[in-house]
Amino acid sequence: LGQATFVTASAFTVGYLVNNEFEFTIPLLMHDGRFGFFVAVLTGTAVAAAVGAVIAIPVRRLGPLALALATLSFAFTAELIVFQLDPVRNGSRGWPVPPLNLETFESELPLGPFDFTQPRQLAMLALLVFGAVTVVIHNLQRSPSGRAVLAVRSSEVAARTAGIGAGWSKVSLFAVSAGIAGLGGALLAVVSSPV
């Protein structure tokens, strides 16, 4: 029940990285002290996944009802305390994330026919991302890690007997689901930006 928290954490991370100019520059990741959009999206996704993993550690041993209540209480705590801090949310204005336009660092010309400032092309990008995430989830289910998660879901005791670490499987599943929510939050930041 805390997925909105991961969405918001990722959106705030993307907005913060795109809008602030840092005193350092990392080649290929930054230009003139600013992070590129795709790097900011990957960072926001990683932040959401990390928050999901941190939440999973104390709640992984809870039953279904207690787990739902714990994640809901975390979501309320984040909404009422963390996301109310002005440095996190940038006051009442929020962090504007400009519409995505594929530009090189050397010129202002768009690369190819893609201009994601147009709603139709932005919708196509979201559909492409959705398809890619679907393929990743499908492949993850067939991987050894995915089979371990399915074994833990079926019977935790049997999975432990087979040598599968139930705790690790639960934490990794939390992190993956939070990362997917974070990716959605990064794209939502573009669509609902306060620009």
PDB file of C-alpha atoms in Angstrom:
ATOM      1  CA  LEU A   1       0.000   0.000   0.000  1.00  0.00           C
ATOM      2  CA  GLY A   2       3.009   2.310  -0.070  1.00  0.00           C
ATOM      3  CA  GLN A   3       3.519   2.452  -3.839  1.00  0.00           C
ATOM      4  CA  ALA A   4       2.522   6.140  -4.017  1.00  0.00           C
ATOM      5  CA  THR A   5       5.426   6.881  -1.681  1.00  0.00           C
ATOM      6  CA  PHE A   6       7.887   5.319  -4.118  1.00  0.00           C
ATOM      7  CA  VAL A   7       6.293   7.201  -7.025  1.00  0.00           C
ATOM      8  CA  THR A   8       6.605  10.504  -5.164  1.00  0.00           C
ATOM      9  CA  ALA A   9      10.164   9.853  -3.958  1.00  0.00           C
ATOM     10  CA  SER A  10      11.278   9.143  -7.507  1.00  0.00           C
ATOM     11  CA  ALA A  11       9.468  12.170  -8.939  1.00  0.00           C
ATOM     12  CA  PHE A  12      11.040  14.474  -6.349  1.00  0.00           C
ATOM     13  CA  THR A  13      14.473  12.966  -7.042  1.00  0.00           C
ATOM     14  CA  VAL A  14      14.136  13.512 -10.790  1.00  0.00           C
ATOM     15  CA  GLY A  15      12.921  17.077 -10.274  1.00  0.00           C
ATOM     16  CA  TYR A  16      15.745  17.855  -7.863  1.00  0.00           C
ATOM     17  CA  LEU A  17      18.458  16.463 -10.144  1.00  0.00           C
ATOM     18  CA  VAL A  18      17.122  18.121 -13.296  1.00  0.00           C
ATOM     19  CA  ASN A  19      16.633  21.558 -11.721  1.00  0.00           C
ATOM     20  CA  ASN A  20      19.765  22.008  -9.622  1.00  0.00           C
ATOM     21  CA  GLU A  21      23.190  22.925 -10.873  1.00  0.00           C
ATOM     22  CA  PHE A  22      25.919  21.117  -8.988  1.00  0.00           C
ATOM     23  CA  GLU A  23      29.500  22.263  -8.450  1.00  0.00           C
ATOM     24  CA  PHE A  24      30.921  19.145 -10.079  1.00  0.00           C
ATOM     25  CA  THR A  25      30.493  17.457 -13.439  1.00  0.00           C
ATOM     26  CA  ILE A  26      30.613  13.733 -14.130  1.00  0.00           C
ATOM     27  CA  PRO A  27      31.483  12.984 -17.764  1.00  0.00           C
ATOM     28  CA  LEU A  28      28.697  11.299 -19.763  1.00  0.00           C
ATOM     29  CA  LEU A  29      26.241  11.734 -16.876  1.00  0.00           C
ATOM     30  CA  MET A  30      26.230  15.503 -16.459  1.00  0.00           C
ATOM     31  CA  HIS A  31      26.715  18.601 -18.556  1.00  0.00           C
ATOM     32  CA  ASP A  32      27.654  21.939 -16.994  1.00  0.00           C
ATOM     33  CA  GLY A  33      26.793  20.658 -13.519  1.00  0.00           C
ATOM     34  CA  ARG A  34      23.318  19.411 -14.480  1.00  0.00           C
ATOM     35  CA  PHE A  35      22.161  15.824 -14.705  1.00  0.00           C
ATOM     36  CA  GLY A  36      20.617  14.637 -17.944  1.00  0.00           C
ATOM     37  CA  PHE A  37      17.007  13.520 -17.950  1.00  0.00           C
ATOM     38  CA  PHE A  38      17.705   9.825 -18.471  1.00  0.00           C
ATOM     39  CA  VAL A  39      20.337   9.772 -15.718  1.00  0.00           C
ATOM     40  CA  ALA A  40      17.865  11.525 -13.395  1.00  0.00           C
ATOM     41  CA  VAL A  41      15.184   8.930 -14.243  1.00  0.00           C
ATOM     42  CA  LEU A  42      17.560   6.047 -13.519  1.00  0.00           C
ATOM     43  CA  THR A  43      18.625   7.712 -10.267  1.00  0.00           C
ATOM     44  CA  GLY A  44      14.998   8.273  -9.236  1.00  0.00           C
ATOM     45  CA  THR A  45      14.229   4.641  -9.991  1.00  0.00           C
ATOM     46  CA  ALA A  46      17.235   3.533  -7.928  1.00  0.00           C
ATOM     47  CA  VAL A  47      16.198   5.788  -5.022  1.00  0.00           C
ATOM     48  CA  ALA A  48      12.696   4.307  -5.053  1.00  0.00           C
ATOM     49  CA  ALA A  49      14.127   0.772  -5.162  1.00  0.00           C
ATOM     50  CA  ALA A  50      16.445   1.552  -2.252  1.00  0.00           C
ATOM     51  CA  VAL A  51      13.565   2.991  -0.192  1.00  0.00           C
ATOM     52  CA  GLY A  52      11.546  -0.150  -0.969  1.00  0.00           C
ATOM     53  CA  ALA A  53      14.403  -2.383   0.176  1.00  0.00           C
ATOM     54  CA  VAL A  54      14.844  -0.382   3.390  1.00  0.00           C
ATOM     55  CA  ILE A  55      11.131  -0.696   4.141  1.00  0.00           C
ATOM     56  CA  ALA A  56      11.193  -4.425   3.389  1.00  0.00           C
ATOM     57  CA  ILE A  57      13.837  -5.210   5.982  1.00  0.00           C
ATOM     58  CA  PRO A  58      11.697  -4.607   9.102  1.00  0.00           C
ATOM     59  CA  VAL A  59       8.367  -5.748   7.616  1.00  0.00           C
ATOM     60  CA  ARG A  60       9.422  -8.901   5.768  1.00  0.00           C
ATOM     61  CA  ARG A  61       8.407 -11.211   8.628  1.00  0.00           C
ATOM     62  CA  LEU A  62       4.895  -9.817   8.980  1.00  0.00           C
ATOM     63  CA  GLY A  63       1.754 -11.564   7.807  1.00  0.00           C
ATOM     64  CA  PRO A  64      -0.381 -10.191   4.968  1.00  0.00           C
ATOM     65  CA  LEU A  65      -2.639  -7.930   7.059  1.00  0.00           C
ATOM     66  CA  ALA A  66       0.159  -6.576   9.246  1.00  0.00           C
ATOM     67  CA  LEU A  67       2.299  -6.029   6.133  1.00  0.00           C
ATOM     68  CA  ALA A  68      -0.475  -4.014   4.484  1.00  0.00           C
ATOM     69  CA  LEU A  69      -0.937  -1.898   7.610  1.00  0.00           C
ATOM     70  CA  ALA A  70       2.815  -1.351   8.020  1.00  0.00           C
ATOM     71  CA  THR A  71       3.278  -0.185   4.431  1.00  0.00           C
ATOM     72  CA  LEU A  72       0.189   2.032   4.710  1.00  0.00           C
ATOM     73  CA  SER A  73       1.553   3.599   7.895  1.00  0.00           C
ATOM     74  CA  PHE A  74       4.883   4.184   6.157  1.00  0.00           C
ATOM     75  CA  ALA A  75       3.067   5.899   3.285  1.00  0.00           C
ATOM     76  CA  PHE A  76       1.215   8.190   5.704  1.00  0.00           C
ATOM     77  CA  THR A  77       4.442   8.955   7.562  1.00  0.00           C
ATOM     78  CA  ALA A  78       6.226   9.871   4.343  1.00  0.00           C
ATOM     79  CA  GLU A  79       3.313  12.003   3.155  1.00  0.00           C
ATOM     80  CA  LEU A  80       2.781  13.876   6.420  1.00  0.00           C
ATOM     81  CA  ILE A  81       6.421  14.322   7.460  1.00  0.00           C
ATOM     82  CA  VAL A  82       9.034  13.729   4.750  1.00  0.00           C
ATOM     83  CA  PHE A  83       7.199  15.128   1.725  1.00  0.00           C
ATOM     84  CA  GLN A  84       6.135  18.225   3.664  1.00  0.00           C
ATOM     85  CA  LEU A  85       9.729  19.419   4.107  1.00  0.00           C
ATOM     86  CA  ASP A  86      10.445  22.414   1.858  1.00  0.00           C
ATOM     87  CA  PRO A  87      13.871  21.167   0.678  1.00  0.00           C
ATOM     88  CA  VAL A  88      12.235  17.908  -0.443  1.00  0.00           C
ATOM     89  CA  ARG A  89       9.237  19.339  -2.252  1.00  0.00           C
ATOM     90  CA  ASN A  90      10.638  22.784  -3.184  1.00  0.00           C
ATOM     91  CA  GLY A  91       7.977  24.721  -1.342  1.00  0.00           C
ATOM     92  CA  SER A  92       4.520  24.928  -2.832  1.00  0.00           C
ATOM     93  CA  ARG A  93       5.876  25.083  -6.403  1.00  0.00           C
ATOM     94  CA  GLY A  94       7.270  21.588  -6.578  1.00  0.00           C
ATOM     95  CA  TRP A  95      10.116  20.599  -8.860  1.00  0.00           C
ATOM     96  CA  PRO A  96       9.318  21.362 -12.500  1.00  0.00           C
ATOM     97  CA  VAL A  97      10.479  18.690 -14.900  1.00  0.00           C
ATOM     98  CA  PRO A  98      10.580  20.029 -18.447  1.00  0.00           C
ATOM     99  CA  PRO A  99       9.101  17.927 -21.231  1.00  0.00           C
ATOM    100  CA  LEU A 100      11.664  15.526 -22.591  1.00  0.00           C
ATOM    101  CA  ASN A 101      13.417  16.569 -25.772  1.00  0.00           C
ATOM    102  CA  LEU A 102      16.266  14.405 -27.025  1.00  0.00           C
ATOM    103  CA  GLU A 103      19.069  16.889 -27.409  1.00  0.00           C
ATOM    104  CA  THR A 104      22.797  16.482 -27.610  1.00  0.00           C
ATOM    105  CA  PHE A 105      25.044  18.354 -25.228  1.00  0.00           C
ATOM    106  CA  GLU A 106      26.773  20.077 -28.161  1.00  0.00           C
ATOM    107  CA  SER A 107      23.727  21.467 -29.961  1.00  0.00           C
ATOM    108  CA  GLU A 108      20.107  22.351 -29.383  1.00  0.00           C
ATOM    109  CA  LEU A 109      18.898  20.281 -32.343  1.00  0.00           C
ATOM    110  CA  PRO A 110      16.706  17.295 -31.504  1.00  0.00           C
ATOM    111  CA  LEU A 111      18.052  13.881 -32.368  1.00  0.00           C
ATOM    112  CA  GLY A 112      15.866  12.437 -35.092  1.00  0.00           C
ATOM    113  CA  PRO A 113      12.083  12.781 -35.270  1.00  0.00           C
ATOM    114  CA  PHE A 114      11.559  12.367 -31.514  1.00  0.00           C
ATOM    115  CA  ASP A 115      10.238  15.391 -29.673  1.00  0.00           C
ATOM    116  CA  PHE A 116       8.600  14.243 -26.456  1.00  0.00           C
ATOM    117  CA  THR A 117       7.221  17.692 -25.765  1.00  0.00           C
ATOM    118  CA  GLN A 118       4.349  16.557 -28.006  1.00  0.00           C
ATOM    119  CA  PRO A 119       1.663  14.589 -26.089  1.00  0.00           C
ATOM    120  CA  ARG A 120       1.358  11.881 -28.743  1.00  0.00           C
ATOM    121  CA  GLN A 121       5.062  11.090 -28.755  1.00  0.00           C
ATOM    122  CA  LEU A 122       5.208  11.234 -24.947  1.00  0.00           C
ATOM    123  CA  ALA A 123       2.353   8.708 -24.828  1.00  0.00           C
ATOM    124  CA  MET A 124       4.295   6.482 -27.229  1.00  0.00           C
ATOM    125  CA  LEU A 125       7.347   6.727 -24.970  1.00  0.00           C
ATOM    126  CA  ALA A 126       5.240   5.728 -21.950  1.00  0.00           C
ATOM    127  CA  LEU A 127       3.827   2.794 -23.919  1.00  0.00           C
ATOM    128  CA  LEU A 128       7.339   1.748 -24.937  1.00  0.00           C
ATOM    129  CA  VAL A 129       8.521   1.914 -21.312  1.00  0.00           C
ATOM    130  CA  PHE A 130       5.475  -0.116 -20.226  1.00  0.00           C
ATOM    131  CA  GLY A 131       6.301  -2.770 -22.825  1.00  0.00           C
ATOM    132  CA  ALA A 132       9.944  -2.897 -21.741  1.00  0.00           C
ATOM    133  CA  VAL A 133       8.972  -3.276 -18.070  1.00  0.00           C
ATOM    134  CA  THR A 134       6.534  -6.049 -19.018  1.00  0.00           C
ATOM    135  CA  VAL A 135       9.297  -7.935 -20.850  1.00  0.00           C
ATOM    136  CA  VAL A 136      11.666  -7.490 -17.903  1.00  0.00           C
ATOM    137  CA  ILE A 137       9.049  -8.824 -15.456  1.00  0.00           C
ATOM    138  CA  HIS A 138       8.297 -11.777 -17.748  1.00  0.00           C
ATOM    139  CA  ASN A 139      11.997 -12.631 -17.978  1.00  0.00           C
ATOM    140  CA  LEU A 140      12.445 -12.124 -14.243  1.00  0.00           C
ATOM    141  CA  GLN A 141       9.747 -14.702 -13.524  1.00  0.00           C
ATOM    142  CA  ARG A 142      11.677 -17.291 -15.538  1.00  0.00           C
ATOM    143  CA  SER A 143      15.034 -16.467 -13.930  1.00  0.00           C
ATOM    144  CA  PRO A 144      16.407 -18.306 -10.891  1.00  0.00           C
ATOM    145  CA  SER A 145      15.643 -15.271  -8.711  1.00  0.00           C
ATOM    146  CA  GLY A 146      12.070 -15.170  -9.961  1.00  0.00           C
ATOM    147  CA  ARG A 147      11.604 -18.868  -9.322  1.00  0.00           C
ATOM    148  CA  ALA A 148      12.961 -18.371  -5.805  1.00  0.00           C
ATOM    149  CA  VAL A 149      10.409 -15.610  -5.177  1.00  0.00           C
ATOM    150  CA  LEU A 150       7.616 -17.855  -6.477  1.00  0.00           C
ATOM    151  CA  ALA A 151       8.814 -20.686  -4.226  1.00  0.00           C
ATOM    152  CA  VAL A 152       8.770 -18.400  -1.184  1.00  0.00           C
ATOM    153  CA  ARG A 153       5.291 -17.203  -2.095  1.00  0.00           C
ATOM    154  CA  SER A 154       4.022 -20.775  -2.429  1.00  0.00           C
ATOM    155  CA  SER A 155       5.505 -22.074   0.821  1.00  0.00           C
ATOM    156  CA  GLU A 156       8.097 -20.218   2.822  1.00  0.00           C
ATOM    157  CA  VAL A 157       8.927 -23.259   4.941  1.00  0.00           C
ATOM    158  CA  ALA A 158       9.442 -25.459   1.868  1.00  0.00           C
ATOM    159  CA  ALA A 159      11.591 -22.779   0.237  1.00  0.00           C
ATOM    160  CA  ARG A 160      13.805 -22.575   3.319  1.00  0.00           C
ATOM    161  CA  THR A 161      14.092 -26.354   3.332  1.00  0.00           C
ATOM    162  CA  ALA A 162      15.308 -26.191  -0.278  1.00  0.00           C
ATOM    163  CA  GLY A 163      17.950 -23.622   0.726  1.00  0.00           C
ATOM    164  CA  ILE A 164      16.239 -20.510  -0.614  1.00  0.00           C
ATOM    165  CA  GLY A 165      16.686 -17.402   1.503  1.00  0.00           C
ATOM    166  CA  ALA A 166      13.140 -16.187   2.101  1.00  0.00           C
ATOM    167  CA  GLY A 167      14.239 -12.860   3.559  1.00  0.00           C
ATOM    168  CA  TRP A 168      16.413 -12.001   0.584  1.00  0.00           C
ATOM    169  CA  SER A 169      13.621 -12.939  -1.830  1.00  0.00           C
ATOM    170  CA  LYS A 170      11.141 -10.666  -0.062  1.00  0.00           C
ATOM    171  CA  VAL A 171      13.537  -7.727   0.086  1.00  0.00           C
ATOM    172  CA  SER A 172      14.440  -8.078  -3.586  1.00  0.00           C
ATOM    173  CA  LEU A 173      10.767  -8.286  -4.555  1.00  0.00           C
ATOM    174  CA  PHE A 174      10.034  -5.118  -2.568  1.00  0.00           C
ATOM    175  CA  ALA A 175      12.964  -3.373  -4.258  1.00  0.00           C
ATOM    176  CA  VAL A 176      11.885  -4.407  -7.765  1.00  0.00           C
ATOM    177  CA  SER A 177       8.278  -3.331  -7.234  1.00  0.00           C
ATOM    178  CA  ALA A 178       9.397  -0.031  -5.702  1.00  0.00           C
ATOM    179  CA  GLY A 179      11.764   0.530  -8.630  1.00  0.00           C
ATOM    180  CA  ILE A 180       8.950  -0.039 -11.121  1.00  0.00           C
ATOM    181  CA  ALA A 181       6.775   2.421  -9.190  1.00  0.00           C
ATOM    182  CA  GLY A 182       9.702   4.855  -9.189  1.00  0.00           C
ATOM    183  CA  LEU A 183      10.050   4.591 -12.953  1.00  0.00           C
ATOM    184  CA  GLY A 184       6.365   5.401 -13.262  1.00  0.00           C
ATOM    185  CA  GLY A 185       6.851   8.343 -10.896  1.00  0.00           C
ATOM    186  CA  ALA A 186       9.667   9.719 -13.017  1.00  0.00           C
ATOM    187  CA  LEU A 187       7.457   9.645 -16.109  1.00  0.00           C
ATOM    188  CA  LEU A 188       4.545  11.070 -14.131  1.00  0.00           C
ATOM    189  CA  ALA A 189       6.784  13.979 -13.120  1.00  0.00           C
ATOM    190  CA  VAL A 190       7.115  14.915 -16.787  1.00  0.00           C
ATOM    191  CA  VAL A 191       3.375  14.731 -17.444  1.00  0.00           C
ATOM    192  CA  SER A 192       2.188  16.570 -14.341  1.00  0.00           C
ATOM    193  CA  SER A 193       5.057  19.018 -13.953  1.00  0.00           C
ATOM    194  CA  PRO A 194       4.149  22.412 -12.504  1.00  0.00           C
ATOM    195  CA  VAL A 195       5.857  24.216 -15.410  1.00  0.00           C
TER     196      VAL A 195
END
